[in-house]
Coordinates of C-alpha atoms and ligand atoms in Angstrom, one line a residue:
M1 CA 99.0 95.7 95.6
A2 CA 102.6 95.3 94.5
I3 CA 105.1 97.8 96.0
L4 CA 108.6 98.4 94.7
V5 CA 111.1 99.3 97.5
T6 CA 114.4 100.7 96.2
G7 CA 117.4 100.4 98.5
V8 CA 115.9 97.3 100.0
A9 CA 119.2 96.0 101.3
G10 CA 119.7 99.3 103.1
F11 CA 118.8 100.0 106.7
I12 CA 115.5 101.8 106.2
G13 CA 114.7 99.8 103.1
M14 CA 114.9 96.5 104.9
H15 CA 112.7 97.6 107.8
T16 CA 110.2 99.2 105.5
A17 CA 109.9 96.1 103.3
K18 CA 109.5 93.9 106.4
K19 CA 106.6 96.0 107.7
L20 CA 104.9 95.7 104.3
L21 CA 105.5 91.9 104.1
Q22 CA 104.2 91.5 107.7
N23 CA 101.0 93.2 106.4
N24 CA 100.7 90.7 103.5
L25 CA 101.7 93.1 100.8
E26 CA 103.7 91.9 97.8
V27 CA 107.1 93.5 97.7
F28 CA 109.7 93.8 95.0
G29 CA 113.0 95.1 96.3
I30 CA 115.9 96.4 94.3
D31 CA 119.4 97.2 95.5
N32 CA 122.8 97.2 93.8
I33 CA 124.5 96.1 97.1
N34 CA 127.3 98.6 96.7
D35 CA 130.3 98.5 99.0
Y36 CA 129.8 102.0 100.7
Y37 CA 129.7 99.9 103.9
D38 CA 129.8 96.2 104.8
V39 CA 128.3 94.2 102.0
N40 CA 127.6 91.2 104.3
L41 CA 125.3 93.3 106.5
K42 CA 123.3 94.2 103.3
K43 CA 123.2 90.5 102.3
D44 CA 122.1 89.5 105.7
R45 CA 119.3 92.1 105.6
I46 CA 118.1 90.5 102.3
K47 CA 118.2 87.1 104.0
E48 CA 115.8 88.4 106.7
L49 CA 113.4 89.5 104.0
Q50 CA 113.6 86.3 102.0
K51 CA 111.9 84.5 104.9
Y52 CA 108.7 86.0 103.4
Q53 CA 107.2 84.3 100.3
S54 CA 105.8 87.5 98.9
F55 CA 109.2 89.1 98.7
T56 CA 111.3 89.2 95.4
F57 CA 114.8 90.6 95.5
L58 CA 116.2 92.1 92.3
E59 CA 119.9 93.0 92.3
G60 CA 120.6 96.0 90.0
D61 CA 121.1 99.7 89.7
I62 CA 118.2 102.1 89.7
A63 CA 120.1 104.3 87.2
D64 CA 120.0 101.5 84.7
R65 CA 117.1 102.5 82.5
N66 CA 116.7 99.2 80.6
Y67 CA 116.9 97.1 83.8
M68 CA 114.3 99.3 85.5
M69 CA 112.0 99.2 82.4
N70 CA 112.2 95.4 82.5
I71 CA 111.1 95.3 86.2
F72 CA 108.1 97.5 85.6
Q73 CA 107.1 95.6 82.4
H74 CA 106.9 92.3 84.2
N75 CA 105.4 93.3 87.4
S76 CA 102.3 95.4 88.1
I77 CA 103.8 98.0 90.5
Q78 CA 101.3 100.5 92.0
I79 CA 103.4 102.2 94.6
V80 CA 107.1 103.0 94.7
I81 CA 109.0 103.6 98.0
H82 CA 112.2 105.0 96.8
L83 CA 115.0 104.7 99.5
A84 CA 118.0 103.9 97.4
A85 CA 120.6 106.7 97.5
Q86 CA 124.2 107.4 98.2
A87 CA 123.7 108.4 101.8
G88 CA 126.2 110.2 104.1
V89 CA 127.1 113.9 104.3
R90 CA 130.9 113.6 104.8
Y91 CA 131.4 111.0 102.0
S92 CA 129.8 113.5 99.6
I93 CA 132.9 115.7 100.0
T94 CA 135.3 113.0 98.8
K95 CA 133.1 111.0 96.4
P96 CA 130.7 113.5 94.7
D97 CA 130.2 111.3 91.7
A98 CA 128.4 108.6 93.6
Y99 CA 125.8 111.1 94.6
I100 CA 125.3 112.4 91.1
H101 CA 124.9 108.8 89.8
S102 CA 122.5 107.4 92.4
N103 CA 120.7 110.5 93.8
L104 CA 120.3 112.5 90.5
V105 CA 120.5 110.1 87.6
G106 CA 118.9 107.3 89.6
F107 CA 116.1 109.5 90.9
A108 CA 115.4 110.8 87.3
T109 CA 115.1 107.1 86.3
I110 CA 112.6 106.4 89.1
L111 CA 110.5 109.4 88.0
E112 CA 110.5 108.3 84.4
M113 CA 109.3 104.8 85.5
C114 CA 106.5 106.3 87.5
R115 CA 105.5 108.5 84.6
Y116 CA 105.7 105.7 82.0
W117 CA 104.0 103.0 84.1
K118 CA 101.5 105.4 85.7
V119 CA 102.4 104.6 89.3
N120 CA 99.7 105.5 91.9
H121 CA 102.1 107.0 94.5
L122 CA 105.8 107.7 94.7
I123 CA 107.1 108.0 98.3
Y124 CA 110.8 109.0 98.4
A125 CA 113.5 109.7 101.0
S126 CA 114.5 113.3 101.4
S127 CA 116.5 114.4 104.4
S128 CA 116.7 116.9 107.3
S129 CA 120.0 118.0 105.6
V130 CA 117.9 120.1 103.1
Y131 CA 117.6 122.7 105.9
G132 CA 121.3 123.3 105.5
A133 CA 122.4 126.7 106.8
N134 CA 119.0 127.4 108.4
T135 CA 119.2 128.0 112.2
K136 CA 115.5 128.7 112.9
I137 CA 114.5 125.8 115.2
P138 CA 112.5 123.6 114.9
F139 CA 112.9 123.0 111.2
S140 CA 109.5 123.4 109.5
T141 CA 108.3 122.5 106.1
N142 CA 107.1 126.1 105.9
D143 CA 110.7 127.2 105.9
G144 CA 112.8 127.8 102.8
T145 CA 115.5 125.2 102.0
N146 CA 117.6 127.0 99.4
H147 CA 120.9 126.8 101.3
P148 CA 122.3 123.3 101.4
V149 CA 125.8 122.9 102.9
S150 CA 126.7 119.6 101.3
L151 CA 126.3 118.0 97.9
Y152 CA 124.3 115.2 99.6
A153 CA 121.8 117.8 100.8
A154 CA 121.8 119.5 97.4
T155 CA 120.9 116.2 95.7
K156 CA 118.0 115.6 98.2
K157 CA 116.7 119.1 97.6
S158 CA 117.0 118.5 93.9
N159 CA 114.9 115.3 94.3
E160 CA 112.1 117.4 95.9
L161 CA 112.2 119.9 92.9
M162 CA 112.3 117.1 90.3
A163 CA 109.4 115.4 92.0
H164 CA 107.4 118.6 91.9
A165 CA 108.0 119.0 88.2
Y166 CA 106.7 115.4 87.6
S167 CA 103.7 115.9 89.9
H168 CA 102.9 119.1 88.0
L169 CA 103.5 117.8 84.5
Y170 CA 102.1 114.3 84.7
G171 CA 99.9 114.3 87.8
I172 CA 102.0 111.7 89.6
P173 CA 101.3 111.9 93.4
T174 CA 104.7 112.3 95.1
T175 CA 105.4 112.4 98.8
G176 CA 108.9 113.4 100.0
L177 CA 110.0 112.5 103.5
R178 CA 112.7 114.4 105.2
F179 CA 114.1 111.8 107.6
F180 CA 115.9 113.0 110.8
T181 CA 119.0 110.9 111.9
V182 CA 117.5 107.4 111.9
Y183 CA 118.9 104.7 114.2
G184 CA 118.1 101.2 115.3
P185 CA 118.9 97.5 114.8
W186 CA 120.4 96.6 111.4
G187 CA 121.6 100.2 111.3
R188 CA 124.3 101.8 109.2
P189 CA 127.9 101.2 110.3
D190 CA 128.9 104.7 108.9
M191 CA 126.6 106.5 111.4
A192 CA 127.8 108.0 114.7
Y193 CA 125.7 105.9 117.0
F194 CA 127.0 102.7 115.4
M195 CA 130.6 103.8 115.5
F196 CA 130.2 105.0 119.1
T197 CA 128.8 101.6 120.2
K198 CA 131.5 99.7 118.3
N199 CA 134.4 101.8 119.6
I200 CA 133.2 102.0 123.2
M201 CA 132.8 98.2 123.3
E202 CA 136.3 97.8 121.8
G203 CA 137.9 100.4 124.1
K204 CA 138.8 102.6 121.2
A205 CA 138.4 106.4 121.1
I206 CA 135.3 108.0 119.5
S207 CA 135.6 111.1 117.4
V208 CA 133.2 113.8 118.7
F209 CA 132.9 116.8 116.4
N210 CA 132.3 120.5 117.3
K211 CA 133.4 119.6 120.9
G212 CA 130.1 117.7 121.3
L213 CA 128.1 120.9 121.1
M214 CA 125.6 119.4 118.7
K215 CA 122.0 118.3 118.9
R216 CA 120.3 115.7 116.7
D217 CA 116.7 114.8 116.5
F218 CA 117.5 111.0 116.6
T219 CA 114.5 109.0 115.3
Y220 CA 114.0 105.4 116.0
I221 CA 113.5 103.2 112.9
D222 CA 110.1 101.8 113.9
D223 CA 108.7 105.3 114.1
I224 CA 110.1 106.1 110.6
V225 CA 108.5 102.9 109.2
E226 CA 105.2 103.7 110.9
G227 CA 105.2 107.0 109.2
I228 CA 106.0 105.6 105.8
Y229 CA 103.4 102.8 106.2
H230 CA 100.6 105.2 107.1
L231 CA 101.3 107.4 104.2
L232 CA 101.1 104.6 101.6
N233 CA 97.5 105.3 100.7
H234 CA 97.6 108.9 101.6
M235 CA 98.3 110.2 98.1
P236 CA 98.8 113.9 98.2
Q237 CA 96.0 115.9 96.6
K238 CA 96.2 119.1 94.6
N239 CA 96.1 121.9 97.2
E240 CA 93.2 124.1 95.9
D241 CA 94.2 126.8 98.5
W242 CA 97.8 127.0 97.3
D243 CA 98.5 130.6 96.5
S244 CA 101.0 131.2 93.7
L245 CA 101.5 134.8 95.0
M246 CA 102.7 133.4 98.4
P247 CA 103.8 129.9 97.4
H248 CA 103.8 127.5 100.4
P249 CA 107.0 125.5 100.0
S250 CA 105.7 122.0 101.0
S251 CA 102.5 121.7 99.0
S252 CA 101.3 122.8 95.6
H253 CA 98.7 123.1 92.9
A254 CA 100.1 119.7 91.9
P255 CA 99.7 116.4 93.9
Y256 CA 102.9 117.0 95.7
K257 CA 103.8 117.0 99.4
V258 CA 106.9 117.1 101.6
Y259 CA 106.9 116.2 105.3
N260 CA 109.4 116.1 108.1
L261 CA 109.7 112.6 109.6
G262 CA 111.5 113.1 112.9
N263 CA 111.3 112.5 116.6
N264 CA 110.6 116.1 117.5
K265 CA 112.8 115.8 120.6
P266 CA 116.4 116.8 119.8
V267 CA 119.1 115.3 122.1
E268 CA 122.5 116.8 122.9
L269 CA 125.3 114.6 121.5
I270 CA 127.0 114.3 124.9
R271 CA 123.8 113.0 126.5
F272 CA 123.4 110.6 123.6
I273 CA 126.9 109.3 124.2
E274 CA 126.2 109.0 128.0
T275 CA 123.2 106.9 127.3
I276 CA 125.3 104.5 125.2
E277 CA 127.9 104.4 127.9
Q278 CA 125.3 103.5 130.5
L279 CA 123.8 100.8 128.4
I280 CA 127.1 99.2 127.6
G281 CA 128.5 99.8 131.1
K282 CA 131.7 101.3 129.9
K283 CA 133.0 104.9 129.6
A284 CA 133.9 106.3 126.2
V285 CA 137.4 107.6 125.3
I286 CA 136.5 110.9 123.7
D287 CA 138.6 112.5 120.9
L288 CA 137.2 116.0 120.5
Q289 CA 137.4 117.3 116.9
P290 CA 136.5 120.5 115.2
M291 CA 133.2 120.9 113.3
Q292 CA 133.3 118.9 110.1
A293 CA 132.7 120.5 106.7
G294 CA 129.1 119.9 105.5
D295 CA 127.8 119.3 109.0
V296 CA 125.1 121.3 110.9
V297 CA 125.0 122.0 114.6
E298 CA 121.4 121.1 115.3
T299 CA 118.5 119.3 113.8
Y300 CA 114.9 119.4 115.1
A301 CA 111.8 118.3 113.3
D302 CA 108.6 120.2 113.4
I303 CA 106.1 117.4 112.7
D304 CA 102.8 119.3 113.0
D305 CA 102.0 118.7 109.3
L306 CA 102.5 114.9 109.6
Q307 CA 100.5 114.8 112.9
A308 CA 97.6 116.5 111.1
T309 CA 97.7 114.2 108.1
I310 CA 98.3 110.7 109.7
D311 CA 98.2 111.4 113.4
F312 CA 101.9 110.7 113.5
Q313 CA 103.4 110.4 117.0
P314 CA 106.9 109.1 117.6
K315 CA 106.8 106.5 120.4
V316 CA 110.3 105.3 121.1
T317 CA 112.6 107.1 123.5
I318 CA 116.4 107.4 123.0
E319 CA 116.9 105.0 126.0
Q320 CA 114.5 102.3 124.6
G321 CA 115.8 102.7 121.1
L322 CA 119.5 102.6 121.9
K323 CA 118.9 99.5 124.2
T324 CA 117.2 97.7 121.3
F325 CA 120.1 98.7 119.0
I326 CA 122.8 97.6 121.4
D327 CA 121.0 94.3 122.1
W328 CA 120.9 93.7 118.3
Y329 CA 124.5 94.7 117.9
Q330 CA 125.7 92.3 120.5
S331 CA 123.7 89.4 119.1
Y332 CA 124.5 90.1 115.4
Y333 CA 128.2 90.4 116.1
G334 CA 128.2 87.6 118.6
I335 CA 129.6 89.7 121.4
N336 CA 129.6 88.2 124.9
V337 CA 128.1 90.8 127.2
Q338 CA 130.0 89.4 130.2
S339 CA 133.4 89.9 128.6
Ligands
LIG1 N1 119.5 106.8 107.9 C1 119.3 108.1 108.1 O1 119.5 108.7 109.1 C2 118.8 109.0 106.9 C3 118.5 110.3 107.2 C4 118.0 111.1 106.1 C5 117.8 110.5 104.9 N2 118.0 109.2 104.7 C6 117.8 108.7 103.3 O2 117.0 107.5 103.5 C7 117.3 106.6 102.5 C8 117.7 105.3 103.1 O3 118.8 105.5 103.9 P1 119.5 104.3 104.7 O4 120.0 104.9 106.0 O5 118.7 103.1 104.7 O6 120.8 104.1 103.8 P2 121.5 102.8 103.3 O7 122.8 103.2 102.7 O8 121.5 101.8 104.4 O9 120.5 102.3 102.1 C9 120.6 102.7 100.8 C10 120.6 101.5 99.9 O10 120.6 101.9 98.6 C11 121.4 101.1 97.8 N3 121.8 101.9 96.6 C12 122.5 103.0 96.5 N4 122.7 103.4 95.3 C13 122.0 102.6 94.5 C14 121.8 102.4 93.1 N5 122.3 103.3 92.2 N6 121.0 101.4 92.7 C15 120.5 100.5 93.5 N7 120.7 100.6 94.9 C16 121.4 101.6 95.3 C17 122.6 100.8 98.7 O11 123.3 99.6 98.3 C18 121.9 100.7 100.1 O12 121.7 99.4 100.4 C19 118.4 107.2 101.6 O13 117.8 107.9 100.5 C20 119.0 108.2 102.6 O14 119.6 109.3 101.9 C21 118.5 108.4 105.7

C-alpha cells in the first residue's frame, strides 16, 4: 500500500511518515521546504526519513497541479495523509496570502487528485482553532464551528467543508482531524513550548499572552501519530442514521467524518511553563503581554467519538512529553546540560 504524506518535512508529517515506514509501508512524501521557519530543521527531518528504503522524497508545491498529476500518474497511491499547510494563527494576520495558497488552493488540488485517481482514503489536518469564538468546554464535534477568529482557522474550516462536498459528490472517504496544540521532539520553532525552552535556556524573556490566563490541551506527538495510524484503514462510512432535519455536524450521508485529536487534559499555561522551568532547572523571565488577536483563551478536546471508533487513549503526560522534547532539543542543538 503506497501512502502519500504531504508536508512530510514538517513536524507532524515527519513523525507520521516515520511510523508508517517502521510498519513497512511505502511512503511518498512531498514538501516545498518553505522558509516559514528554519529550513535546516526541515531538511534534517527528511534525512531522518531517508534512512528508510521505502521512503521517497518529492520536493514541490501541493498547489502545482501538473506536478501533483505527475506524482499520482507514476505511483499507485491509495491513501493520502494531507498535513501540508501554512500553519500558525498569528502569522495569518500578517501573511494571509500564504494561507490562501497552501490551505485553500493547495487543498483543492489534493481533493482533485483524490477524485481523479480514485484514492481510497483522504486523511487531512484540521485544527482545534475551528472552534473559534466557542466557549463551551470541552470542544465537541457535535458543536457548531461557524465562528473562526483567524484566517488560519477559517481555512481549516473551509477544508472540512470542501472535503464534505467531495465526499458527497464523488464518494471519496475523507477524515478530518482537529489537532490540539501538538508538541514533541523535532517540533516547530514558532510554537510557544519551543520558544519558551529556547529563551529560558538562553536566559532571555518569554512573552506570555493574556497574563498567562490561558489553557491548552497540549497533545504529545506520539499520541497524534497513533491516532492517525489507527485511522488509516478506518474509512468513514455513510451514516445511514444521519438526519438532514437535524444535521449532525461531524458525520453525514456521505463518507465523511471529522474527529478531535487531543489530549483531553487542558493545562494552564503557567503550569506548563513551570514544568519547563523544572526540567531545565532554570527560572523563566516572564514578559506579560495582552491577549493576541486571533488567539483563544482555552482549548479542550472532547475525544469520545475517537475513543468509540479506534479506542483512542492519549498516553503521554505533559511531564514525560516535555522531558522528551527538552532532551531532544539539547541533543539536536548540541547544548551542554552542565553549562
Ligand atoms: N502542530 C500543531 O500544533 C497543529 C495544530 C493543529 C493543526 N495542525 C495542522 O497540522 C498540519 C501539520 O502541522 P505541523 O505542525 O507539522 O506544521 P509544519 O509547518 O511543521 O509542517 C507543514 C509542512 O508543510 C509544508 N508546506 C506548506 N505549504 C506547502 C505547499 N504549498 N506545498 C508543499 N508543502 C507545503 C511546509 O514546508 C512544512 O514542512 C498542518 O496542516 C497544521 O495546520 C498542527
